[in-house]
Amino acid sequence: MNRDRRRRILGITLGLGVAIAAFGYLAFSSVGENLVYYWSPAELRAEGAKATGSIVRLGGLVEAGSISRDPDGLTLSFSVTDGEASVPVLARAVPPAMFREGIGVVLEGQMGSDGTFTTERLMVKHDNEYQAPGEEEMPDMENLIETLQVGDGSP
Amino acid sequence: MAVWLKGPNGSGKTTLLRMLATLSTPSCGTLEIFGLDVGRQREAIRHGVSLVSHSLYLYPGLTARETLVLWGRLGGVVLEPESVVAALDVVGLADVGDRRVGGFSAGMRKRLALARARIESPRLLLLDEPFSALDDSGCRLVQSWVREFVEQGGTVMLASHDPERATPICDWRVDLAAGQIVGLDRGAGR
Amino acid sequence: MNIRKLLVLAGLGLAAVGTYFGLFVAPPERHMGDVQRIMYVHVPSAWIAMLLYTLAFGFAIALLWSGRQKWDDLMVGAIEVGVVLNALLLVQGSLWGRATWGVWWDWDVRLTTSLVMAILFAGVLVLRRMAPNEERRSQWSAVATVVAFIDVPLVYFCVRWWRSLHQIQSSPDTVDPAMVLPLRLNSFGLLFLALAWMLWRAAIERSSRRASEVPLPTRVAIEESAHA
Amino acid sequence: MSSLLALLSKDLLLEWRERARSLSVLLFAVVTLLLFSFALGPDVETLREATPGVLVLALLLSSTLALNESFRLEREDRALEGLVMRPVSLTALFYAKASANALLLTFLGPVVVALAVVFYSLEIDVATMTRLVGLWCLGAAGLAAPGTLYAAMTSRLKSQDVALPLLLFPLVVPVLLASVKAMGLVLTGDAMNQLRSWLTLLLAFDIIYWSVCGLLFRFAVEEGE
C-alpha cells in the first residue's frame, strides 16, 4: 500500500514537472518573439512581392510630418516607419482620438503593387505608459467625443 | 464459506454487493474487506475481488478467447492457449471461442463472464443473480463451481431469488429487507 | 460582525475613495484623455478575475487531494465571481479599445485568450449542471477547473510572447504616480468585494448541499411544520 | 505498462473490427472539406488561403465524433467498470485510450490532406504534404488528450454530443491556433522563420495536455462508474 502511494506521488510529481517545464520553456525562452502578429515596414518590404495582394497586418510608428487629410475628410494618408524602412499608407478610416504623429499603429489591409498600403482598419497601439499631460498638452476632448460618436461601420 | 443474500427487490442486495466490490462507498459507517478500508485502499481490495453482475463487462467486438486473454494480460498474466481453451471448455464455450461476443445469447455471455471471473482467481467472489439467463446445465455448473471455490478456501456472496438453487450450496443465509439485515440463518441445505 | 460584512464595508470604502480619486483627482492621460480612467476598473477586474481563477485552481487541487466537499463550495464561488468579472473585463476592454485603438473587438491574442478564459470557466459551470450526482459534480468541476486554468498563465504571458495590439503589463514605473493610487485603492476594494461575494456564494452552496443531505422524511416534516 | 499495451491493442483491434465506424469519422472529415469549398465559393485563391483553417476544422469536428464513439464502447456493457475492477491503473487506461484516439485521428491525416490538395487545387510537392500531415498529427495529439479526458466525463451524459464540443473547443484553442498558423506557413512559405516557434508552441501544448490530463483522468472516471 505504501508502495502504491509512493508510486502515485512519483507519478504526480513527474506529470506536474513535465507540464511546468513545458510552460516554463514557453514563458522564458525566446519562442514568442518570433510569433509575429503584424509585420514591421522593414519586414513587409523584405517580403517583397509575396506581401502584395493578400490581407496583411502592418505595425509601426506614424512618421513625423507625414500626416495629411483629404479634403473630404474620409481619406487619410501618412507613412509608417520602424526606423529602418517606411511605407506610405492610404487609410479610409476614422482615426481614433489618439492618432497622431509618432504613435504606434497597426493596420490591416493590402500592399498595392505601387508600394502603397491601403487600409480600412486602423488601430492605434498603446504602450504600457500612462502619464499625466504636460503643461500645454491637455487632450483634445472635443475630438475625442466626436470619435466616440462617429460610427464607421467597423465591426 | 458461501453466503446467500436473500430479499425482495430493492432490499439492497445489489447495493451491498457493489459496496463489497468497492464500486460504491457507504454513505456512512466503515467497511473493511481483508482488513483493508474500502474508502482508501480500494485498489488493493480489488485485486482479490471478482464481481459477476447484471452488466457483464464484455466488448461485443472481441471474441470469447480474446476476452479471456485480454483479462489475463490486464492482471499481468499471460494465458497459454491451452488454458484459455480449458477455461472455455469448463463453461461449455470451447466451440465458439473464436466467435464474437456480440453474437452470443444472454446465457452464453453469462457463461463467458463466469469463466472470466474464474481466471481472475479472486479470494472473494461476488455473484449477482448468477442463475438468471442460464439453462439447467449452466446453473449446475455455477453450483458445483461455488462449492469447489469454497472448498479451496474462497468466500462467495451471491444474491439470488432462486431458493432451490441457492439453498443447497450456501452455508449462511442473510435476509435483507429495505436495506437492513432482518435475519441470519444457517443455510438449510448444509 | 462577521468577516463577510467586514470585507464588504472595507471593499466599498476603498472602492469609493479609489473611484473618487480616479475620476476627480488623478490627471487625464496625456494622449487618451479621460477615456483612460476606465483603467481604474479595467485593470482591477483583470487582476481580481485572474486571482479568483487561481484561487479556484487551488480549491480544485485541494478538493481532488482531500475529497472534501467544502472545497467545492469555495471553488464554485470563486469561478462564478471570476466569470462575472471576466465578462465585465471584456466589456470594459471593448469600450476602451474602441476609444483608443479604434475598434470594438479584434482577434488579438490577449483579447482572444481572455474570451477563451471566460468561456472555459463558464464551461465548468455548465458541466456542473450536467453532472449526474453530487460527488461526480464536484470532481468533474475540479478536473475541468484545473484544465481550464492552463489558459490563465497564457492570458498573462501572451502579450509578451506575441506582438499584440494590447500593451504589455504596466508597472508602477510606467504609470504616473498620481494614477497608481486610485488603481491600488480600487484593486483592493474590488478584491475585498469579490472575496466577500465568493464567501457568500460558498455559504449558499453549503446550505443547499446540507439541505439536500437531510433525509427525505425529515425534510417533509420540516416543510410541513413550516407550512403549519 | 503491460496493461497499457494490452488496452491499446484492445482499442485498436476493436477499432479495426468496427471499421465502418472509423470510416464514418473519415467521411465526416471529407464532408467538412466539401462543405467549406461550397461555403467559400469556387474561387480557388480563397480556398487555398483558407486551407489551413479548413484542415484544422475538419480535424476538430471529426475528433469529437471519434471521441464520443471511443467511450460508447466502454459504456455499452459497463466494460469500463470491469476494467476498474480488474483493477487496471486508470493512468494506463487514459494513455491507452488517448493514444488510440490520437492514432485514429492520425490515420485520417494523409487522406484528408490528399483530398484537400485535390479539392482545393493546391500546387504542392510531396515534402510539403508530408509536413502538413505531420502538423495534422501534432494537432491530433493535442486534441486527443483533453478530448479523452472530457469524453470520459461526458460519455455518462445523455447530452454528450453537445457537451463534448462545448467544453472541448475553447480548451484546445492554443493547439488549433498553432496548427493553423504552422500549416499556413508551410503552405505559403515561411519568410521569417516562424515555423519553428509555432511548432515549439504546438509541441509544448501537446506535452502540457498529455501530462496534466493524465494526472486528472483518475478523477474523471472513478468507482461507481
PDB file of N, CA and C in Angstrom, chain C residues 166-219:
ATOM      1  N   HIS C 166      -2.673  44.699 -27.781  1.00  0.00           N
ATOM      2  CA  HIS C 166      -2.796  45.052 -26.370  1.00  0.00           C
ATOM      3  C   HIS C 166      -1.403  45.326 -25.814  1.00  0.00           C
ATOM      4  N   GLN C 167      -1.298  46.380 -25.033  1.00  0.00           N
ATOM      5  CA  GLN C 167       0.005  46.686 -24.458  1.00  0.00           C
ATOM      6  C   GLN C 167       0.402  45.633 -23.424  1.00  0.00           C
ATOM      7  N   ILE C 168       1.690  45.515 -23.151  1.00  0.00           N
ATOM      8  CA  ILE C 168       2.110  44.572 -22.125  1.00  0.00           C
ATOM      9  C   ILE C 168       1.793  45.169 -20.766  1.00  0.00           C
ATOM     10  N   GLN C 169       1.925  44.319 -19.730  1.00  0.00           N
ATOM     11  CA  GLN C 169       1.562  44.757 -18.391  1.00  0.00           C
ATOM     12  C   GLN C 169       2.286  46.047 -18.028  1.00  0.00           C
ATOM     13  N   SER C 170       1.539  46.944 -17.394  1.00  0.00           N
ATOM     14  CA  SER C 170       2.221  48.142 -16.916  1.00  0.00           C
ATOM     15  C   SER C 170       2.710  47.880 -15.506  1.00  0.00           C
ATOM     16  N   SER C 171       3.676  48.635 -15.094  1.00  0.00           N
ATOM     17  CA  SER C 171       4.180  48.505 -13.728  1.00  0.00           C
ATOM     18  C   SER C 171       4.202  49.916 -13.148  1.00  0.00           C
ATOM     19  N   PRO C 172       4.368  50.032 -11.842  1.00  0.00           N
ATOM     20  CA  PRO C 172       4.402  51.387 -11.260  1.00  0.00           C
ATOM     21  C   PRO C 172       5.370  52.317 -11.987  1.00  0.00           C
ATOM     22  N   ASP C 173       6.426  51.750 -12.578  1.00  0.00           N
ATOM     23  CA  ASP C 173       7.388  52.608 -13.271  1.00  0.00           C
ATOM     24  C   ASP C 173       6.795  53.257 -14.510  1.00  0.00           C
ATOM     25  N   THR C 174       5.835  52.567 -15.108  1.00  0.00           N
ATOM     26  CA  THR C 174       5.334  53.092 -16.375  1.00  0.00           C
ATOM     27  C   THR C 174       4.047  53.870 -16.205  1.00  0.00           C
ATOM     28  N   VAL C 175       3.591  53.971 -14.978  1.00  0.00           N
ATOM     29  CA  VAL C 175       2.340  54.669 -14.737  1.00  0.00           C
ATOM     30  C   VAL C 175       2.611  55.896 -13.865  1.00  0.00           C
ATOM     31  N   ASP C 176       1.978  56.979 -14.206  1.00  0.00           N
ATOM     32  CA  ASP C 176       2.138  58.208 -13.439  1.00  0.00           C
ATOM     33  C   ASP C 176       1.753  57.972 -11.976  1.00  0.00           C
ATOM     34  N   PRO C 177       2.578  58.442 -11.041  1.00  0.00           N
ATOM     35  CA  PRO C 177       2.289  58.172  -9.617  1.00  0.00           C
ATOM     36  C   PRO C 177       0.878  58.586  -9.221  1.00  0.00           C
ATOM     37  N   ALA C 178       0.377  59.647  -9.814  1.00  0.00           N
ATOM     38  CA  ALA C 178      -0.958  60.113  -9.452  1.00  0.00           C
ATOM     39  C   ALA C 178      -2.030  59.115  -9.884  1.00  0.00           C
ATOM     40  N   MET C 179      -1.682  58.252 -10.816  1.00  0.00           N
ATOM     41  CA  MET C 179      -2.661  57.277 -11.288  1.00  0.00           C
ATOM     42  C   MET C 179      -2.551  55.968 -10.518  1.00  0.00           C
ATOM     43  N   VAL C 180      -1.400  55.745  -9.892  1.00  0.00           N
ATOM     44  CA  VAL C 180      -1.185  54.476  -9.192  1.00  0.00           C
ATOM     45  C   VAL C 180      -2.113  54.381  -7.994  1.00  0.00           C
ATOM     46  N   LEU C 181      -2.305  55.505  -7.304  1.00  0.00           N
ATOM     47  CA  LEU C 181      -3.090  55.463  -6.063  1.00  0.00           C
ATOM     48  C   LEU C 181      -4.527  54.987  -6.288  1.00  0.00           C
ATOM     49  N   PRO C 182      -5.296  55.636  -7.183  1.00  0.00           N
ATOM     50  CA  PRO C 182      -6.666  55.136  -7.385  1.00  0.00           C
ATOM     51  C   PRO C 182      -6.684  53.690  -7.883  1.00  0.00           C
ATOM     52  N   LEU C 183      -5.696  53.344  -8.681  1.00  0.00           N
ATOM     53  CA  LEU C 183      -5.618  51.972  -9.192  1.00  0.00           C
ATOM     54  C   LEU C 183      -5.481  50.991  -8.036  1.00  0.00           C
ATOM     55  N   ARG C 184      -4.579  51.326  -7.111  1.00  0.00           N
ATOM     56  CA  ARG C 184      -4.368  50.445  -5.955  1.00  0.00           C
ATOM     57  C   ARG C 184      -5.614  50.368  -5.092  1.00  0.00           C
ATOM     58  N   LEU C 185      -6.193  51.550  -4.803  1.00  0.00           N
ATOM     59  CA  LEU C 185      -7.382  51.580  -3.938  1.00  0.00           C
ATOM     60  C   LEU C 185      -8.496  50.741  -4.549  1.00  0.00           C
ATOM     61  N   ASN C 186      -8.747  50.949  -5.828  1.00  0.00           N
ATOM     62  CA  ASN C 186      -9.812  50.207  -6.483  1.00  0.00           C
ATOM     63  C   ASN C 186      -9.532  48.712  -6.514  1.00  0.00           C
ATOM     64  N   SER C 187      -8.252  48.362  -6.708  1.00  0.00           N
ATOM     65  CA  SER C 187      -7.905  46.944  -6.764  1.00  0.00           C
ATOM     66  C   SER C 187      -8.211  46.271  -5.443  1.00  0.00           C
ATOM     67  N   PHE C 188      -7.797  46.906  -4.352  1.00  0.00           N
ATOM     68  CA  PHE C 188      -8.057  46.289  -3.050  1.00  0.00           C
ATOM     69  C   PHE C 188      -9.547  46.287  -2.749  1.00  0.00           C
ATOM     70  N   GLY C 189     -10.215  47.383  -3.121  1.00  0.00           N
ATOM     71  CA  GLY C 189     -11.651  47.437  -2.910  1.00  0.00           C
ATOM     72  C   GLY C 189     -12.351  46.289  -3.619  1.00  0.00           C
ATOM     73  N   LEU C 190     -12.010  46.116  -4.900  1.00  0.00           N
ATOM     74  CA  LEU C 190     -12.638  45.054  -5.663  1.00  0.00           C
ATOM     75  C   LEU C 190     -12.256  43.690  -5.110  1.00  0.00           C
ATOM     76  N   LEU C 191     -11.002  43.579  -4.666  1.00  0.00           N
ATOM     77  CA  LEU C 191     -10.551  42.306  -4.091  1.00  0.00           C
ATOM     78  C   LEU C 191     -11.427  41.921  -2.906  1.00  0.00           C
ATOM     79  N   PHE C 192     -11.642  42.899  -1.996  1.00  0.00           N
ATOM     80  CA  PHE C 192     -12.445  42.589  -0.807  1.00  0.00           C
ATOM     81  C   PHE C 192     -13.881  42.258  -1.185  1.00  0.00           C
ATOM     82  N   LEU C 193     -14.435  43.039  -2.099  1.00  0.00           N
ATOM     83  CA  LEU C 193     -15.812  42.778  -2.518  1.00  0.00           C
ATOM     84  C   LEU C 193     -15.934  41.395  -3.154  1.00  0.00           C
ATOM     85  N   ALA C 194     -14.969  41.079  -4.010  1.00  0.00           N
ATOM     86  CA  ALA C 194     -15.029  39.793  -4.702  1.00  0.00           C
ATOM     87  C   ALA C 194     -14.893  38.643  -3.714  1.00  0.00           C
ATOM     88  N   LEU C 195     -13.999  38.814  -2.740  1.00  0.00           N
ATOM     89  CA  LEU C 195     -13.829  37.748  -1.743  1.00  0.00           C
ATOM     90  C   LEU C 195     -15.108  37.556  -0.940  1.00  0.00           C
ATOM     91  N   ALA C 196     -15.721  38.684  -0.550  1.00  0.00           N
ATOM     92  CA  ALA C 196     -16.965  38.583   0.205  1.00  0.00           C
ATOM     93  C   ALA C 196     -18.035  37.872  -0.607  1.00  0.00           C
ATOM     94  N   TRP C 197     -18.118  38.259  -1.857  1.00  0.00           N
ATOM     95  CA  TRP C 197     -19.097  37.662  -2.750  1.00  0.00           C
ATOM     96  C   TRP C 197     -18.838  36.157  -2.879  1.00  0.00           C
ATOM     97  N   MET C 198     -17.564  35.807  -3.029  1.00  0.00           N
ATOM     98  CA  MET C 198     -17.199  34.397  -3.160  1.00  0.00           C
ATOM     99  C   MET C 198     -17.600  33.623  -1.908  1.00  0.00           C
ATOM    100  N   LEU C 199     -17.333  34.216  -0.732  1.00  0.00           N
ATOM    101  CA  LEU C 199     -17.662  33.515   0.518  1.00  0.00           C
ATOM    102  C   LEU C 199     -19.172  33.368   0.668  1.00  0.00           C
ATOM    103  N   TRP C 200     -19.888  34.391   0.237  1.00  0.00           N
ATOM    104  CA  TRP C 200     -21.346  34.319   0.319  1.00  0.00           C
ATOM    105  C   TRP C 200     -21.867  33.199  -0.577  1.00  0.00           C
ATOM    106  N   ARG C 201     -21.344  33.180  -1.763  1.00  0.00           N
ATOM    107  CA  ARG C 201     -21.769  32.160  -2.723  1.00  0.00           C
ATOM    108  C   ARG C 201     -21.457  30.765  -2.163  1.00  0.00           C
ATOM    109  N   ALA C 202     -20.288  30.649  -1.540  1.00  0.00           N
ATOM    110  CA  ALA C 202     -19.903  29.357  -0.969  1.00  0.00           C
ATOM    111  C   ALA C 202     -20.847  28.969   0.153  1.00  0.00           C
ATOM    112  N   ALA C 203     -21.272  29.973   0.932  1.00  0.00           N
ATOM    113  CA  ALA C 203     -22.185  29.679   2.039  1.00  0.00           C
ATOM    114  C   ALA C 203     -23.526  29.188   1.510  1.00  0.00           C
ATOM    115  N   ILE C 204     -23.987  29.824   0.435  1.00  0.00           N
ATOM    116  CA  ILE C 204     -25.255  29.378  -0.166  1.00  0.00           C
ATOM    117  C   ILE C 204     -25.123  27.939  -0.658  1.00  0.00           C
ATOM    118  N   GLU C 205     -24.001  27.680  -1.323  1.00  0.00           N
ATOM    119  CA  GLU C 205     -23.762  26.340  -1.852  1.00  0.00           C
ATOM    120  C   GLU C 205     -23.756  25.320  -0.719  1.00  0.00           C
ATOM    121  N   ARG C 206     -23.125  25.706   0.384  1.00  0.00           N
ATOM    122  CA  ARG C 206     -23.032  24.791   1.519  1.00  0.00           C
ATOM    123  C   ARG C 206     -24.416  24.516   2.107  1.00  0.00           C
ATOM    124  N   SER C 207     -25.199  25.587   2.238  1.00  0.00           N
ATOM    125  CA  SER C 207     -26.537  25.381   2.811  1.00  0.00           C
ATOM    126  C   SER C 207     -27.380  24.488   1.912  1.00  0.00           C
ATOM    127  N   SER C 208     -27.305  24.730   0.595  1.00  0.00           N
ATOM    128  CA  SER C 208     -28.166  23.929  -0.270  1.00  0.00           C
ATOM    129  C   SER C 208     -27.685  22.483  -0.293  1.00  0.00           C
ATOM    130  N   ARG C 209     -26.396  22.285  -0.127  1.00  0.00           N
ATOM    131  CA  ARG C 209     -25.893  20.910  -0.073  1.00  0.00           C
ATOM    132  C   ARG C 209     -26.391  20.228   1.202  1.00  0.00           C
ATOM    133  N   ARG C 210     -26.289  20.965   2.312  1.00  0.00           N
ATOM    134  CA  ARG C 210     -26.764  20.384   3.577  1.00  0.00           C
ATOM    135  C   ARG C 210     -28.241  20.060   3.490  1.00  0.00           C
ATOM    136  N   ALA C 211     -28.986  20.983   2.856  1.00  0.00           N
ATOM    137  CA  ALA C 211     -30.431  20.764   2.750  1.00  0.00           C
ATOM    138  C   ALA C 211     -30.721  19.484   1.989  1.00  0.00           C
ATOM    139  N   SER C 212     -29.923  19.243   0.920  1.00  0.00           N
ATOM    140  CA  SER C 212     -30.197  18.050   0.138  1.00  0.00           C
ATOM    141  C   SER C 212     -29.722  16.787   0.854  1.00  0.00           C
ATOM    142  N   GLU C 213     -28.888  16.964   1.885  1.00  0.00           N
ATOM    143  CA  GLU C 213     -28.404  15.785   2.610  1.00  0.00           C
ATOM    144  C   GLU C 213     -29.394  15.311   3.662  1.00  0.00           C
ATOM    145  N   VAL C 214     -30.298  16.210   4.081  1.00  0.00           N
ATOM    146  CA  VAL C 214     -31.283  15.819   5.082  1.00  0.00           C
ATOM    147  C   VAL C 214     -32.168  14.725   4.490  1.00  0.00           C
ATOM    148  N   PRO C 215     -32.359  13.612   5.197  1.00  0.00           N
ATOM    149  CA  PRO C 215     -33.177  12.538   4.650  1.00  0.00           C
ATOM    150  C   PRO C 215     -34.582  13.012   4.335  1.00  0.00           C
ATOM    151  N   LEU C 216     -35.165  12.406   3.335  1.00  0.00           N
ATOM    152  CA  LEU C 216     -36.427  12.899   2.800  1.00  0.00           C
ATOM    153  C   LEU C 216     -37.541  13.022   3.845  1.00  0.00           C
ATOM    154  N   PRO C 217     -37.813  11.977   4.675  1.00  0.00           N
ATOM    155  CA  PRO C 217     -38.919  12.103   5.632  1.00  0.00           C
ATOM    156  C   PRO C 217     -38.760  13.312   6.547  1.00  0.00           C
ATOM    157  N   THR C 218     -37.533  13.537   7.013  1.00  0.00           N
ATOM    158  CA  THR C 218     -37.273  14.685   7.872  1.00  0.00           C
ATOM    159  C   THR C 218     -37.582  15.981   7.142  1.00  0.00           C
ATOM    160  N   ARG C 219     -37.161  15.986   5.855  1.00  0.00           N
ATOM    161  CA  ARG C 219     -37.348  17.197   5.081  1.00  0.00           C
ATOM    162  C   ARG C 219     -38.831  17.502   4.949  1.00  0.00           C
TER     163      ARG C 219
END
